CSV table of C-alpha atoms in Angstrom, one decimal:
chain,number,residue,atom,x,y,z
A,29,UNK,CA,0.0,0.0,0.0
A,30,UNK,CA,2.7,2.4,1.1
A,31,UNK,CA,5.1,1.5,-2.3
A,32,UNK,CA,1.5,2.1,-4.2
A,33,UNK,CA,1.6,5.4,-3.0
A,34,UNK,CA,5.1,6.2,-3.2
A,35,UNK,CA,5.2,5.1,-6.7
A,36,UNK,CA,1.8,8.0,-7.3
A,37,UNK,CA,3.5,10.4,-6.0
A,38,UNK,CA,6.8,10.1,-7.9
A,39,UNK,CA,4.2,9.5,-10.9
A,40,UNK,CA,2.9,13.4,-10.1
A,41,UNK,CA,6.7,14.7,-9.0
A,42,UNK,CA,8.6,13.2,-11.7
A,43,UNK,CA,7.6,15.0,-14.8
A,44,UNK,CA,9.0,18.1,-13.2
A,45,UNK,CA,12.5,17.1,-12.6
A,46,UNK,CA,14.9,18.2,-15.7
A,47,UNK,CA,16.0,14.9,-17.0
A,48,UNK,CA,19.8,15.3,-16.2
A,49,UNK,CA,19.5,15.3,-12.5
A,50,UNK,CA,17.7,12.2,-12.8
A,51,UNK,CA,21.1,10.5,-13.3
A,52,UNK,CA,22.7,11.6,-9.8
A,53,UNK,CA,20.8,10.5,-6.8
A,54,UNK,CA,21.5,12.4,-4.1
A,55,UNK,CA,20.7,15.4,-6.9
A,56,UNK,CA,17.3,13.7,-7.7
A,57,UNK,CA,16.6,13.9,-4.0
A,58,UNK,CA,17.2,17.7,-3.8
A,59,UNK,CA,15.0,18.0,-6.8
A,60,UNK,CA,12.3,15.7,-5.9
A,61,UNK,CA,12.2,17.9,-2.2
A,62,UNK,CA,11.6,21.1,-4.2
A,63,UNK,CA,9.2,19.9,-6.7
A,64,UNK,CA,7.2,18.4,-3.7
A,65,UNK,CA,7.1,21.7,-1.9
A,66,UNK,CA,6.3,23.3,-4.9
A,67,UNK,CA,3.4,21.0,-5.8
A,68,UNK,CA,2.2,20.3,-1.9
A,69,UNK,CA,2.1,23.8,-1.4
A,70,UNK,CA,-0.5,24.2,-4.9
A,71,UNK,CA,-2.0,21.6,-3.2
A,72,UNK,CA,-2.3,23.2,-0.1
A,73,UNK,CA,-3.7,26.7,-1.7
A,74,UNK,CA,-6.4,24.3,-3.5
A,75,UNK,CA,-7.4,23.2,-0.5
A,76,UNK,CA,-7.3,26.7,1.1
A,77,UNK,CA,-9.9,28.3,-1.6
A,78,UNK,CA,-12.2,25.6,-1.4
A,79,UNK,CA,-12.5,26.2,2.4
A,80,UNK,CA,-12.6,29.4,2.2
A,81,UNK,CA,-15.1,29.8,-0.6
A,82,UNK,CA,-17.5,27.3,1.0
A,83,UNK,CA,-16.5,26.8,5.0
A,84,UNK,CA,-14.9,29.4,6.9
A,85,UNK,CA,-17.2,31.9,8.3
A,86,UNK,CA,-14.9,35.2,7.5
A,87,UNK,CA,-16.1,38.3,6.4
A,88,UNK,CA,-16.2,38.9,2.2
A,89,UNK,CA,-12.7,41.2,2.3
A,90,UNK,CA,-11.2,37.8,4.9
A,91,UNK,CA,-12.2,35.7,1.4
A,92,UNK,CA,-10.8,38.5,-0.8
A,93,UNK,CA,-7.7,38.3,0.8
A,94,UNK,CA,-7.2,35.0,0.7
A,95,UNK,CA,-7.9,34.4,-2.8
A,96,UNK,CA,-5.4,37.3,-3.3
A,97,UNK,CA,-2.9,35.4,-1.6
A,98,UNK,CA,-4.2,32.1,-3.1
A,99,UNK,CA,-3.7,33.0,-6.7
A,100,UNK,CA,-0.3,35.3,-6.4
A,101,UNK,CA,1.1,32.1,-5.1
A,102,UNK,CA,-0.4,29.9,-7.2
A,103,UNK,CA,1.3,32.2,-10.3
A,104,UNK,CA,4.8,31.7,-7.9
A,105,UNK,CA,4.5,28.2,-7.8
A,106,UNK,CA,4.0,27.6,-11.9
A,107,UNK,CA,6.9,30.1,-12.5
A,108,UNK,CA,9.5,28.1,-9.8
A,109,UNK,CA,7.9,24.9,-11.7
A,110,UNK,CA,9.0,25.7,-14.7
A,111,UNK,CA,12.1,27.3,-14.0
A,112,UNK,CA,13.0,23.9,-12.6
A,113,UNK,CA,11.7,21.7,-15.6
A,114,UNK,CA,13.3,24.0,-18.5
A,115,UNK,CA,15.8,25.6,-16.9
A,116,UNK,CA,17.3,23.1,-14.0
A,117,UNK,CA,18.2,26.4,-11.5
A,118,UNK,CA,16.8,25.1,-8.5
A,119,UNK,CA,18.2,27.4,-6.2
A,120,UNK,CA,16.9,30.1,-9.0
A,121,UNK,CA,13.6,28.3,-8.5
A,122,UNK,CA,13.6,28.2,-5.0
A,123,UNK,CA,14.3,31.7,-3.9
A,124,UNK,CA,11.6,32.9,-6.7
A,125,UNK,CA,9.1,30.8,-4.9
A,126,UNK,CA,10.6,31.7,-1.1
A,127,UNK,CA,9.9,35.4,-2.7
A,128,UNK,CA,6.5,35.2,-3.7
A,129,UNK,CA,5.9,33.8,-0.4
A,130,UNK,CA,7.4,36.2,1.4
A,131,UNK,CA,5.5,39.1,-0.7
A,132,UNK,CA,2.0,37.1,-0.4
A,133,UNK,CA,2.8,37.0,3.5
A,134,UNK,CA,3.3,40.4,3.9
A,135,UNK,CA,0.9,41.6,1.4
A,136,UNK,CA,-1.8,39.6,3.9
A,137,UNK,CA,-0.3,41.1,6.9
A,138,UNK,CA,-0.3,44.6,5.9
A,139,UNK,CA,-4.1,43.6,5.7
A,140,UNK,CA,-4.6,42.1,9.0
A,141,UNK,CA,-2.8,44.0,11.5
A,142,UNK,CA,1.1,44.8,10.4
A,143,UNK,CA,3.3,43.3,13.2
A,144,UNK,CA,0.7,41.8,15.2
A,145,UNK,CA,-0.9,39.9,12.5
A,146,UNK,CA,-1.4,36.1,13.4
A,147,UNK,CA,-0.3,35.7,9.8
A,148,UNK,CA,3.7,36.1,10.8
A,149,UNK,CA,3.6,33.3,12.5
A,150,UNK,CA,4.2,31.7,8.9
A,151,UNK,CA,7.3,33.7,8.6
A,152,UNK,CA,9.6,31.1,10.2
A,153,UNK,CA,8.7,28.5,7.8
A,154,UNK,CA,10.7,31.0,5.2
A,155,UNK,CA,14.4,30.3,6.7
A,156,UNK,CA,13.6,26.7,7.5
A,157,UNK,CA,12.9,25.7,3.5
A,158,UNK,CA,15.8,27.6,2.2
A,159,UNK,CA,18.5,26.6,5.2
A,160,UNK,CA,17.1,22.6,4.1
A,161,UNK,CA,17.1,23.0,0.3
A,162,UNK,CA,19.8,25.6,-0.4
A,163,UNK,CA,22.1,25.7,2.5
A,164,UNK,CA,22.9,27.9,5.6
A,165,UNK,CA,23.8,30.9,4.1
A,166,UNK,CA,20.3,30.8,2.1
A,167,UNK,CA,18.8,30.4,5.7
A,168,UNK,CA,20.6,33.2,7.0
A,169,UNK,CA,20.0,35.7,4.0
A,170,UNK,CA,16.1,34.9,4.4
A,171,UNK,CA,16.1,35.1,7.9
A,172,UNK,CA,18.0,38.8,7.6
A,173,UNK,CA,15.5,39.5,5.1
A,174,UNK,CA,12.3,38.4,7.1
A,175,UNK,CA,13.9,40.2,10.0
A,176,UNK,CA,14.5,43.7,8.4
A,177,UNK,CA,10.8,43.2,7.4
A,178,UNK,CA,9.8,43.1,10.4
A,179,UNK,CA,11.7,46.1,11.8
A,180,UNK,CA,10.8,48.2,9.0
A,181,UNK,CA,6.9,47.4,10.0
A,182,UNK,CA,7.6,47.9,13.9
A,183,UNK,CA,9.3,51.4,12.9
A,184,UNK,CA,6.4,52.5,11.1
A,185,UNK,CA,3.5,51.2,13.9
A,186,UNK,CA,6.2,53.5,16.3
A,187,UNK,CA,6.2,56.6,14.5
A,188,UNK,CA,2.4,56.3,14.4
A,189,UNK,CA,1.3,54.2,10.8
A,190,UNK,CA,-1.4,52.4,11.7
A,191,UNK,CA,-1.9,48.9,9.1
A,192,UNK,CA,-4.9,48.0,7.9
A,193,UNK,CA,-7.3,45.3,10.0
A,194,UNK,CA,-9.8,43.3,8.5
A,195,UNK,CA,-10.3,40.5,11.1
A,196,UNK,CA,-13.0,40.9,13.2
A,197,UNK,CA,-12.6,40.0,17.3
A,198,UNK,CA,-14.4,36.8,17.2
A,199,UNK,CA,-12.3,35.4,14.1
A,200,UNK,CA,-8.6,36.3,15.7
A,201,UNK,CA,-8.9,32.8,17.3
A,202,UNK,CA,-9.5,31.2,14.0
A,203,UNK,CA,-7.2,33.4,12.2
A,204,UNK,CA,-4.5,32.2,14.8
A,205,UNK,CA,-5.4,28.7,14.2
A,206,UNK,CA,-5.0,28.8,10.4
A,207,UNK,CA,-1.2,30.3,11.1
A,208,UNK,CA,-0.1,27.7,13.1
A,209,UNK,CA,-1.8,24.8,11.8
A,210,UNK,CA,-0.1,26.3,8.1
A,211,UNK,CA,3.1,26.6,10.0
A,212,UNK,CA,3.3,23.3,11.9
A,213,UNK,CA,2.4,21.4,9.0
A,214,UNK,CA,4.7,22.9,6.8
A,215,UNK,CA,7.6,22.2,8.6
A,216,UNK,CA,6.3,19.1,9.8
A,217,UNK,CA,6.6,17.7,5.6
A,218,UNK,CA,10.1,19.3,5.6
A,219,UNK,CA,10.7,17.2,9.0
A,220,UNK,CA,9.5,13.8,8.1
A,221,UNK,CA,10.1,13.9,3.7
A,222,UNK,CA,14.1,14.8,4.8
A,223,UNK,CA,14.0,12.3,7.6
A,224,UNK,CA,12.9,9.4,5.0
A,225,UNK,CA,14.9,10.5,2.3
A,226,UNK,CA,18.1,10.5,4.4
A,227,UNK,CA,17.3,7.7,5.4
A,228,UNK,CA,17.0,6.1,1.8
A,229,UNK,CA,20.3,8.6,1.0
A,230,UNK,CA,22.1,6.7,4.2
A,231,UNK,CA,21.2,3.5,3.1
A,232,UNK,CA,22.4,3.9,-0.1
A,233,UNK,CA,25.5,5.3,1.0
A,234,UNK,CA,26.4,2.0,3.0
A,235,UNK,CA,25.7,-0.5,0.3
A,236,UNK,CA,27.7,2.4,-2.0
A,237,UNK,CA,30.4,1.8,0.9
A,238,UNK,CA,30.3,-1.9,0.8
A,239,UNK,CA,30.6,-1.9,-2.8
A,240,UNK,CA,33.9,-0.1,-2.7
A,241,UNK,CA,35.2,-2.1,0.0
A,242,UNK,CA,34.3,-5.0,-1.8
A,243,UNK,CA,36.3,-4.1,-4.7
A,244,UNK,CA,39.2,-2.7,-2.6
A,245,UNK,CA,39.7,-6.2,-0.8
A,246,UNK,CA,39.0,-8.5,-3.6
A,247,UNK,CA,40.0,-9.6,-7.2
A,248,UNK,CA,37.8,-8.1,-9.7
A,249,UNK,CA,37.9,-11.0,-12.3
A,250,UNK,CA,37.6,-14.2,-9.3
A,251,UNK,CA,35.5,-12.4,-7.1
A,252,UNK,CA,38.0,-13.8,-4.1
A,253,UNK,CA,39.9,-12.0,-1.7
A,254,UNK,CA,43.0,-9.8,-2.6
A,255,UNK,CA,46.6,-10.2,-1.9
A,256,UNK,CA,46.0,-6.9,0.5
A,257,UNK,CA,43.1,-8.8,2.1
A,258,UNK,CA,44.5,-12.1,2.3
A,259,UNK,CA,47.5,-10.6,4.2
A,260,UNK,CA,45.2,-8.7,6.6
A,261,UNK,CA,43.3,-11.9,7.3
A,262,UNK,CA,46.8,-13.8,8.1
A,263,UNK,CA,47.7,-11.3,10.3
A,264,UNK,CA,44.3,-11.4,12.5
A,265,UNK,CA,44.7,-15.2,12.5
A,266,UNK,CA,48.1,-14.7,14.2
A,267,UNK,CA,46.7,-12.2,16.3
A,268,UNK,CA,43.8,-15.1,17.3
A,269,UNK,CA,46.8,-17.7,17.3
A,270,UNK,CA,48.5,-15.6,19.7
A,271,UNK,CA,45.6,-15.7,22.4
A,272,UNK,CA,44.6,-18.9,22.5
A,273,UNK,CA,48.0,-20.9,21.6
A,274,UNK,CA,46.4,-22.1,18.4
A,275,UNK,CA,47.9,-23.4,15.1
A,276,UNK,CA,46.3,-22.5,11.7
A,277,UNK,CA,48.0,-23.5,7.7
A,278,UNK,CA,48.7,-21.2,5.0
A,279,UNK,CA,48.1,-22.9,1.6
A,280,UNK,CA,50.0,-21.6,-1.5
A,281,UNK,CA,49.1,-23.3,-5.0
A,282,UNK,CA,49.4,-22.3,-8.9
A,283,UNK,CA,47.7,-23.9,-11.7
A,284,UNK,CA,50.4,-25.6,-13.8
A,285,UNK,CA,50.8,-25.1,-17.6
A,286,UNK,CA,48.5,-21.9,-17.4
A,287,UNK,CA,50.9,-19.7,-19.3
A,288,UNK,CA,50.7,-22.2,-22.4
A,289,UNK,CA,46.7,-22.3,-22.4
A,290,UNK,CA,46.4,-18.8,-22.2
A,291,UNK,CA,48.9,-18.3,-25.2
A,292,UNK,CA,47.0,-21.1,-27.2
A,293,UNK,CA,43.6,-19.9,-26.8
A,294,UNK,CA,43.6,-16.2,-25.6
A,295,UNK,CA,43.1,-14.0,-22.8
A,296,UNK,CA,39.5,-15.0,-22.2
A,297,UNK,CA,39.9,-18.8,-22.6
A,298,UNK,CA,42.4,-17.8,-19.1
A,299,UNK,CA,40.0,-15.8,-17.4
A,300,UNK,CA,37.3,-18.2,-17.7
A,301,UNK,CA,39.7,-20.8,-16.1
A,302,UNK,CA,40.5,-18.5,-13.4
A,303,UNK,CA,37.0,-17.7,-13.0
A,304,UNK,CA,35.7,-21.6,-12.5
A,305,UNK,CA,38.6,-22.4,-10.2
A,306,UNK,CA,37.3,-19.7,-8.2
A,307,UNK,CA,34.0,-21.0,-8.1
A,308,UNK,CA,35.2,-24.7,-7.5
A,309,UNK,CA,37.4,-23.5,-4.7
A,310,UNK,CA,34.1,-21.4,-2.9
A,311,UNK,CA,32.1,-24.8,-3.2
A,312,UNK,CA,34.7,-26.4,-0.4
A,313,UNK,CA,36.2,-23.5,1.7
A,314,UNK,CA,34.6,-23.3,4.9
A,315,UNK,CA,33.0,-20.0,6.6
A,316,UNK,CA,36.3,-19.2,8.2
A,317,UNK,CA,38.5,-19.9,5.7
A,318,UNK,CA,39.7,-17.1,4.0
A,319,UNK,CA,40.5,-17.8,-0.2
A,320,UNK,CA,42.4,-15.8,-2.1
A,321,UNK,CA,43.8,-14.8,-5.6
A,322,UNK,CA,47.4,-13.5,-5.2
A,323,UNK,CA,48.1,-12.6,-9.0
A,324,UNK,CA,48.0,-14.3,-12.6
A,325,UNK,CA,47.4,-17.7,-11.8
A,326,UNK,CA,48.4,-18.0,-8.2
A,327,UNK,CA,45.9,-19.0,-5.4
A,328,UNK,CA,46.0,-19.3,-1.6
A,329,UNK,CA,43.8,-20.1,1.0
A,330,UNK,CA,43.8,-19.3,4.8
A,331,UNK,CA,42.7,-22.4,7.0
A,332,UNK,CA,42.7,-21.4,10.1
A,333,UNK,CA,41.6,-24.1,12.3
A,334,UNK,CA,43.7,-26.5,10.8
A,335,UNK,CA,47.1,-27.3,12.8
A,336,UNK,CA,47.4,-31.2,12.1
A,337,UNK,CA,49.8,-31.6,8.9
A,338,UNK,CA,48.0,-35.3,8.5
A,339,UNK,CA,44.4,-33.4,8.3
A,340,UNK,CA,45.5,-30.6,6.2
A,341,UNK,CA,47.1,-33.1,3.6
A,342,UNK,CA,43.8,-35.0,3.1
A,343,UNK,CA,42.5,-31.5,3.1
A,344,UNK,CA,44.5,-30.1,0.1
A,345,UNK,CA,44.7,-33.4,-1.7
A,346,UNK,CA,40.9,-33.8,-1.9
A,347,UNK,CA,40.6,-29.7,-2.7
A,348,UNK,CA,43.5,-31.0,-5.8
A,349,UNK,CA,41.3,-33.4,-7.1
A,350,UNK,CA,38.3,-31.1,-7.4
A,351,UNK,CA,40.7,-28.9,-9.2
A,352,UNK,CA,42.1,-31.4,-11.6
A,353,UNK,CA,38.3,-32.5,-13.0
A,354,UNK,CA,38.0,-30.8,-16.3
A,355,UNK,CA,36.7,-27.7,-17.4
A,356,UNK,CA,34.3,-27.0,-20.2
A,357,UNK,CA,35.2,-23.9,-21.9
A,358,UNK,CA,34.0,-22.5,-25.4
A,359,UNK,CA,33.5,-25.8,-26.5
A,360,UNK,CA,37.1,-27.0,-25.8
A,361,UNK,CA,37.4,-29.3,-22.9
A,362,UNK,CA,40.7,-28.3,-20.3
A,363,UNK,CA,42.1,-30.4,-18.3
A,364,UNK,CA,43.5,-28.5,-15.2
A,365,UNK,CA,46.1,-29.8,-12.8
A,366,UNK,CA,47.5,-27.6,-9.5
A,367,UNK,CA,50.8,-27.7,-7.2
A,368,UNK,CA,50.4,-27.0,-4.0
A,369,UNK,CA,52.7,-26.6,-0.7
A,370,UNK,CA,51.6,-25.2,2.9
A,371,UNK,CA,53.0,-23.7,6.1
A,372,UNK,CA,51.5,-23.9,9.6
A,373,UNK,CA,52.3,-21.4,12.1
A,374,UNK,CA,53.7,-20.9,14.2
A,375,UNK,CA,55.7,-24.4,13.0
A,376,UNK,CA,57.1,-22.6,9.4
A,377,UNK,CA,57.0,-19.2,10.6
A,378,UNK,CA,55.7,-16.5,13.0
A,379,UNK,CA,54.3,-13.7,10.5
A,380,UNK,CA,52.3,-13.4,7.2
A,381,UNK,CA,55.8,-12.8,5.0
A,382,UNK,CA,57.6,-16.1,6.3
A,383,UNK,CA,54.1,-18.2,6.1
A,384,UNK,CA,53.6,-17.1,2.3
A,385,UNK,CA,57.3,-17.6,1.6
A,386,UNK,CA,57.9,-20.8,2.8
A,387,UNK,CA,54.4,-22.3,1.2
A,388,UNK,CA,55.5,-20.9,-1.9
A,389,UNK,CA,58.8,-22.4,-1.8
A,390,UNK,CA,57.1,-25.8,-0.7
A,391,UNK,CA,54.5,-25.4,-3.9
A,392,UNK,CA,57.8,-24.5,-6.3
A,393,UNK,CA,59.5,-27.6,-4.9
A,394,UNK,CA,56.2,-29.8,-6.0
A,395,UNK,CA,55.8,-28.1,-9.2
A,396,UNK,CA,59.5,-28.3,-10.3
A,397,UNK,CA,59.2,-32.8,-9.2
A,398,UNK,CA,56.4,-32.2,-11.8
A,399,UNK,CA,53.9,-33.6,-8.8
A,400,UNK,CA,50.2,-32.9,-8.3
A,401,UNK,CA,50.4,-33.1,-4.5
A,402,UNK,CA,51.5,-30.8,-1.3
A,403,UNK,CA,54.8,-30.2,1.0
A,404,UNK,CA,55.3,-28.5,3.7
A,405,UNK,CA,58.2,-27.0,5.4
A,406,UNK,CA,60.4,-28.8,7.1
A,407,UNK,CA,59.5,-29.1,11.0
A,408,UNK,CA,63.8,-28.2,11.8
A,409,UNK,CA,63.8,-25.2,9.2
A,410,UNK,CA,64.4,-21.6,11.2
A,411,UNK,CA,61.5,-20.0,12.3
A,412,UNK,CA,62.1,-16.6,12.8
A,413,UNK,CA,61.1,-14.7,16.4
């Protein structure tokens, strides 16, 4: 129901908003705000002359004025509207709208009273819409503005002007009414239509976040973690390690004879590879392990709970086998083959540099014996403090 009516609305706001700021969201916002005023507030005046014409019991020069004020605003709003379609100014829009509502305003309380009109009550609603769709300094010059008005009236009433009246005493009560009720509810729409839009603006700023963070921490073609993420998560495991006296593996492999499939059948024959290792390898890693692609065809993959060398070899060899099944790519079918060595800290090494080092020495050694199968380092090699 709510969507229903969110989609109606931007059915009514939409046509208003010049088409290039509907490629920018947090500009489509801004302009959505102002044609909303704009339109809510023709709404609003609408309203206002049916309920005047037929309801409110104010005398004919109460109606007068209020038609007056009705349909010099109403001429505002269509200008500020168009200047907004045709023209994309919006803060050239907006002040011609926050001045024809300044002019109607005073133009009504010239008529009811000068500086004690219940009509200036409305007057604050002026510097709230331009400080929350321009900016402070728009807030401040309307606020200067509406305050010089003001003192130019009080200065008048002082040296003896007296403005014209036309409320009668039992309509002050009603007149006061209509100023706050116009005022509260104005700023009430600013209120709430910011609050949800920042909201939506928020939210879409986190996933915007994630997104980058994403792509700052992982390989763009794979989809797996980055060398710069992979070394971060080695690090926190040693930090865990640390704690609790733990012992987690480091596993180093490269697919062997890449280089010669990717010169035989191009570039995108070895992406495609790369790209359905990586999927094979997310099929069997665990929620704590960590995989990653280190460059070209070089993989690695944190295991952090994993200390025993006898359950990390049945580990890697069964992960080798799912490797090694073949590929089906562009109608060519691949065989793929791996080499693979491993380190365990703090056995191999105490930091992320001598863990990767040592597995990749380990996964060289394989790959030079022309084996498919894992090493590790031996237990008596120097481990450095």
């Amino acid at each position: 129901m709510i969507k229903d009516f969110q989609k109606l609305l931007l059915h009514v706001i939409d046509p208003w908003i010049p088409p290039r700021a509907k490629a920018s969201g947090t500009g489509l916002f801004v302009y959505r705000f102002l044609a909303s005023i704009l339109l809510g507030t023709f709404l609003y005046l609408s309203a206002l002359l049916l309920v005047n014409q037929y309801l409110l019991p104010i005398t004919a020069n109460g109606k007068r004025l209020i038609t007056e004020f009705s349909l010099g605003m109403a001429v505002g709003i269509c200008c500020a509207l168009l200047m907004l379609r045709f023209s994309a100014k919006r803060h050239f829009a907006l002040h011609a709208f926050i001045a024809t509502l300044t002019g109607g305003l005073l133009h009504v309380s010239m008529q009811t009273g000068g500086i004690g009109s219940p009509i200036n009550i409305c007057s604050v609603i002026i510097p709230a819409l331009a400080t929350l769709s321009i900016g402070a300094s728009a807030g401040v010059f309307w606020s200067i503005a509406i305050g010089l008005i003001g003192s130019l009236m009080f200065a008048a009433e002082s040296q003896g002007h007296m403005f014209n009246n036309i409320i009668i005493a039992e309509n002050l009560g009603l007149a006061l009414f209509g100023s706050l009720l116009t005022t509260h509810s104005f700023i009430i729409f600013i209120v709430v239509y910011y609050d949800l839009n920042g909201r939506k603006l928020r939210s879409q700023l986190l996933r915007e976040q994630d997104k980058y963070f994403h792509q700052a921490h992982h390989d763009s073609l794979t989809g797996l973690a980055n060398r710069r993420h992979f070394i971060d998560a080695i690090d926190a495991a040693i930090a865990k390690a640390k704690r609790q006296g733990s012992r987690f593996c480091v596993l180093y492999f490269d697919l062997n004879h890449f280089k010669q499939a990717n010169d035989s059948h191009g570039h995108h024959f070895g992406d495609e590879i790369l790209s359905q290792i990586a999927k094979r390898l997310r099929t069997v890693i665990r929620d704590d392990d960590v995989a990653a692609r280190l460059g070209g065809d070089e993989f690695a993959i944190l295991l952090p709970t994993l200390g025993s060398t006898d359950i990390i070899e049945q580990r890697i060899d069964m992960l080798l086998k799912l490797l090694s099944q073949t590929l089906h790519i562009d109608g060519i079918d691949y065989q793929p083959s791996a080499s693979a060595g491993y380190a365990i800290y703090p056995d191999h090494g105490k930091d992320y540099e001598t863990l990767l080092r040592i597995a990749d020495q380990n996964m060289y050694h394989v790959k030079r014996l022309g084996q498919q199968t894992v090493r590790a380092a031996p237990l008596d090699s120097p481990v450095p403090d």
